[in-house]
Amino acid sequence: EVQLVESGGGVVQAGGSLRLSCAASGFSFDDYVIGWYRQVPGKEREGISCISGKDSRTNYAHSVKGRFTISRDNAKNTVYLQMNNLKPEDTAVYYCAADKGVLVETFLYLPNALDAWGQGTLVTVSS
């Protein structure tokens, strides 16, 4: 069974940092692009970052580029999202997602095509 479990969400003040983790199981981890989406109630899910399997190519949304860093540890089947200089507008539920066939270049724009999703973790940034 494919499973993605996010952790690391919480409450932080503006300008602070958090690191999210996505632990994966049930599939060949390094064959998959893994990424992060976020969603605010009433708005569409937004793709923010992803990383390819074996060569760790990355892609970022403009809204987080330069502040967030994605990485993966294939030995631990885990992807991380380091979030620095957080802003109140980063407040959202953050979801981990995985797909084998989608390219890094398009992963952030095809939420309905992705193979698997986690349950989400809430990040709240106070001003």
PDB file of C-alpha atoms in Angstrom:
ATOM      1  CA  GLU A   1       0.000   0.000   0.000  1.00  0.00           C
ATOM      2  CA  VAL A   2       1.348   3.396  -1.027  1.00  0.00           C
ATOM      3  CA  GLN A   3       1.549   5.661   1.984  1.00  0.00           C
ATOM      4  CA  LEU A   4       2.808   9.215   2.505  1.00  0.00           C
ATOM      5  CA  VAL A   5       2.907  10.651   6.015  1.00  0.00           C
ATOM      6  CA  GLU A   6       3.688  14.320   6.609  1.00  0.00           C
ATOM      7  CA  SER A   7       5.013  15.773   9.843  1.00  0.00           C
ATOM      8  CA  GLY A   8       6.620  18.949  11.105  1.00  0.00           C
ATOM      9  CA  GLY A   9       3.781  21.428  10.836  1.00  0.00           C
ATOM     10  CA  GLY A  10       3.025  23.873  13.606  1.00  0.00           C
ATOM     11  CA  VAL A  11       2.746  27.502  14.586  1.00  0.00           C
ATOM     12  CA  VAL A  12       5.609  29.884  13.937  1.00  0.00           C
ATOM     13  CA  GLN A  13       6.062  33.630  13.893  1.00  0.00           C
ATOM     14  CA  ALA A  14       6.674  35.507  10.675  1.00  0.00           C
ATOM     15  CA  GLY A  15      10.337  35.309   9.746  1.00  0.00           C
ATOM     16  CA  GLY A  16      10.741  31.940  11.419  1.00  0.00           C
ATOM     17  CA  SER A  17      11.480  28.505  10.008  1.00  0.00           C
ATOM     18  CA  LEU A  18       9.967  25.048   9.927  1.00  0.00           C
ATOM     19  CA  ARG A  19      11.014  21.781   8.345  1.00  0.00           C
ATOM     20  CA  LEU A  20       8.371  19.445   7.001  1.00  0.00           C
ATOM     21  CA  SER A  21       9.000  15.759   6.442  1.00  0.00           C
ATOM     22  CA  CYS A  22       7.240  13.285   4.184  1.00  0.00           C
ATOM     23  CA  ALA A  23       7.863   9.632   4.988  1.00  0.00           C
ATOM     24  CA  ALA A  24       6.978   7.240   2.181  1.00  0.00           C
ATOM     25  CA  SER A  25       6.309   3.527   2.076  1.00  0.00           C
ATOM     26  CA  GLY A  26       4.801   0.923  -0.196  1.00  0.00           C
ATOM     27  CA  PHE A  27       6.532   1.859  -3.449  1.00  0.00           C
ATOM     28  CA  SER A  28       9.950   2.163  -5.058  1.00  0.00           C
ATOM     29  CA  PHE A  29      10.775   5.549  -3.592  1.00  0.00           C
ATOM     30  CA  ASP A  30      13.628   6.627  -5.845  1.00  0.00           C
ATOM     31  CA  ASP A  31      11.555   5.992  -8.993  1.00  0.00           C
ATOM     32  CA  TYR A  32       9.106   8.723  -8.025  1.00  0.00           C
ATOM     33  CA  VAL A  33       8.961  12.483  -8.144  1.00  0.00           C
ATOM     34  CA  ILE A  34       7.908  13.679  -4.688  1.00  0.00           C
ATOM     35  CA  GLY A  35       6.589  17.126  -3.993  1.00  0.00           C
ATOM     36  CA  TRP A  36       4.608  19.483  -1.842  1.00  0.00           C
ATOM     37  CA  TYR A  37       1.326  21.245  -2.379  1.00  0.00           C
ATOM     38  CA  ARG A  38      -0.484  23.557  -0.025  1.00  0.00           C
ATOM     39  CA  GLN A  39      -4.086  24.602   0.329  1.00  0.00           C
ATOM     40  CA  VAL A  40      -5.970  27.345   2.084  1.00  0.00           C
ATOM     41  CA  PRO A  41      -9.712  26.807   2.698  1.00  0.00           C
ATOM     42  CA  GLY A  42     -11.697  28.125  -0.220  1.00  0.00           C
ATOM     43  CA  LYS A  43      -8.723  28.169  -2.581  1.00  0.00           C
ATOM     44  CA  GLU A  44      -7.263  25.700  -5.034  1.00  0.00           C
ATOM     45  CA  ARG A  45      -4.377  23.476  -4.106  1.00  0.00           C
ATOM     46  CA  GLU A  46      -1.056  25.135  -5.019  1.00  0.00           C
ATOM     47  CA  GLY A  47       2.020  23.191  -6.064  1.00  0.00           C
ATOM     48  CA  ILE A  48       5.066  24.675  -4.361  1.00  0.00           C
ATOM     49  CA  SER A  49       8.029  22.348  -4.785  1.00  0.00           C
ATOM     50  CA  CYS A  50       9.074  18.936  -6.071  1.00  0.00           C
ATOM     51  CA  ILE A  51      12.169  16.790  -6.490  1.00  0.00           C
ATOM     52  CA  SER A  52      12.949  14.005  -8.911  1.00  0.00           C
ATOM     53  CA  GLY A  53      13.935  10.493  -7.889  1.00  0.00           C
ATOM     54  CA  LYS A  54      17.438   9.454  -8.768  1.00  0.00           C
ATOM     55  CA  ASP A  55      19.026  12.774  -9.787  1.00  0.00           C
ATOM     56  CA  SER A  56      17.245  15.115  -7.334  1.00  0.00           C
ATOM     57  CA  ARG A  57      16.324  17.804  -9.838  1.00  0.00           C
ATOM     58  CA  THR A  58      14.090  20.378  -8.202  1.00  0.00           C
ATOM     59  CA  ASN A  59      11.367  22.819  -9.126  1.00  0.00           C
ATOM     60  CA  TYR A  60       9.823  25.612  -7.091  1.00  0.00           C
ATOM     61  CA  ALA A  61       6.832  27.890  -7.333  1.00  0.00           C
ATOM     62  CA  HIS A  62       7.704  31.538  -7.655  1.00  0.00           C
ATOM     63  CA  SER A  63       5.993  32.263  -4.338  1.00  0.00           C
ATOM     64  CA  VAL A  64       8.516  30.190  -2.362  1.00  0.00           C
ATOM     65  CA  LYS A  65      11.666  30.280  -4.477  1.00  0.00           C
ATOM     66  CA  GLY A  66      14.639  31.453  -2.435  1.00  0.00           C
ATOM     67  CA  ARG A  67      12.886  30.755   0.880  1.00  0.00           C
ATOM     68  CA  PHE A  68      12.029  27.043   0.699  1.00  0.00           C
ATOM     69  CA  THR A  69      14.397  24.169  -0.036  1.00  0.00           C
ATOM     70  CA  ILE A  70      13.342  20.640  -0.915  1.00  0.00           C
ATOM     71  CA  SER A  71      15.590  17.633  -0.434  1.00  0.00           C
ATOM     72  CA  ARG A  72      15.281  13.871  -0.253  1.00  0.00           C
ATOM     73  CA  ASP A  73      17.023  11.011   1.501  1.00  0.00           C
ATOM     74  CA  ASN A  74      16.414   7.904  -0.578  1.00  0.00           C
ATOM     75  CA  ALA A  75      17.954   5.700   2.105  1.00  0.00           C
ATOM     76  CA  LYS A  76      15.263   6.870   4.547  1.00  0.00           C
ATOM     77  CA  ASN A  77      12.438   7.135   1.984  1.00  0.00           C
ATOM     78  CA  THR A  78      11.877  10.676   3.166  1.00  0.00           C
ATOM     79  CA  VAL A  79      11.507  14.076   1.520  1.00  0.00           C
ATOM     80  CA  TYR A  80      12.052  17.288   3.437  1.00  0.00           C
ATOM     81  CA  LEU A  81      10.856  20.839   2.910  1.00  0.00           C
ATOM     82  CA  GLN A  82      12.910  23.426   4.738  1.00  0.00           C
ATOM     83  CA  MET A  83      10.875  26.615   5.001  1.00  0.00           C
ATOM     84  CA  ASN A  84      12.697  29.807   5.967  1.00  0.00           C
ATOM     85  CA  ASN A  85      11.583  33.405   6.282  1.00  0.00           C
ATOM     86  CA  LEU A  86       7.990  32.293   6.637  1.00  0.00           C
ATOM     87  CA  LYS A  87       5.224  34.793   5.932  1.00  0.00           C
ATOM     88  CA  PRO A  88       1.593  34.868   7.109  1.00  0.00           C
ATOM     89  CA  GLU A  89       0.539  34.054   3.549  1.00  0.00           C
ATOM     90  CA  ASP A  90       2.372  30.727   3.855  1.00  0.00           C
ATOM     91  CA  THR A  91      -0.315  29.610   6.305  1.00  0.00           C
ATOM     92  CA  ALA A  92      -1.963  26.514   4.810  1.00  0.00           C
ATOM     93  CA  VAL A  93      -2.312  22.770   5.019  1.00  0.00           C
ATOM     94  CA  TYR A  94       0.758  21.281   3.344  1.00  0.00           C
ATOM     95  CA  TYR A  95       0.391  18.012   1.465  1.00  0.00           C
ATOM     96  CA  CYS A  96       3.027  15.627   0.219  1.00  0.00           C
ATOM     97  CA  ALA A  97       2.389  13.964  -3.145  1.00  0.00           C
ATOM     98  CA  ALA A  98       4.136  11.391  -5.311  1.00  0.00           C
ATOM     99  CA  ASP A  99       4.051  10.339  -8.924  1.00  0.00           C
ATOM    100  CA  LYS A 100       6.117   8.073 -11.146  1.00  0.00           C
ATOM    101  CA  GLY A 101       5.224   9.396 -14.564  1.00  0.00           C
ATOM    102  CA  VAL A 102       4.984  13.161 -14.202  1.00  0.00           C
ATOM    103  CA  LEU A 103       8.054  15.259 -14.909  1.00  0.00           C
ATOM    104  CA  VAL A 104       9.571  17.656 -12.397  1.00  0.00           C
ATOM    105  CA  GLU A 105       8.740  20.456 -14.824  1.00  0.00           C
ATOM    106  CA  THR A 106       4.994  19.728 -14.696  1.00  0.00           C
ATOM    107  CA  PHE A 107       4.452  18.126 -11.267  1.00  0.00           C
ATOM    108  CA  LEU A 108       3.409  21.427  -9.667  1.00  0.00           C
ATOM    109  CA  TYR A 109       0.602  22.000 -12.171  1.00  0.00           C
ATOM    110  CA  LEU A 110      -1.116  18.598 -12.350  1.00  0.00           C
ATOM    111  CA  PRO A 111      -2.576  17.796  -8.913  1.00  0.00           C
ATOM    112  CA  ASN A 112      -5.329  15.627 -10.369  1.00  0.00           C
ATOM    113  CA  ALA A 113      -2.816  13.409 -12.164  1.00  0.00           C
ATOM    114  CA  LEU A 114      -0.638  12.516  -9.187  1.00  0.00           C
ATOM    115  CA  ASP A 115      -0.548   8.955  -7.895  1.00  0.00           C
ATOM    116  CA  ALA A 116      -0.582   9.433  -4.137  1.00  0.00           C
ATOM    117  CA  TRP A 117      -1.200  12.013  -1.430  1.00  0.00           C
ATOM    118  CA  GLY A 118      -0.565  12.333   2.261  1.00  0.00           C
ATOM    119  CA  GLN A 119      -3.114  13.509   4.804  1.00  0.00           C
ATOM    120  CA  GLY A 120      -1.596  16.968   5.226  1.00  0.00           C
ATOM    121  CA  THR A 121       0.032  18.951   8.005  1.00  0.00           C
ATOM    122  CA  LEU A 122      -1.041  22.421   9.109  1.00  0.00           C
ATOM    123  CA  VAL A 123       1.409  25.314   9.051  1.00  0.00           C
ATOM    124  CA  THR A 124       0.322  28.540  10.725  1.00  0.00           C
ATOM    125  CA  VAL A 125       2.463  31.668  10.462  1.00  0.00           C
ATOM    126  CA  SER A 126       1.499  34.460  12.817  1.00  0.00           C
ATOM    127  CA  SER A 127       2.257  38.099  12.107  1.00  0.00           C
TER     128      SER A 127
END
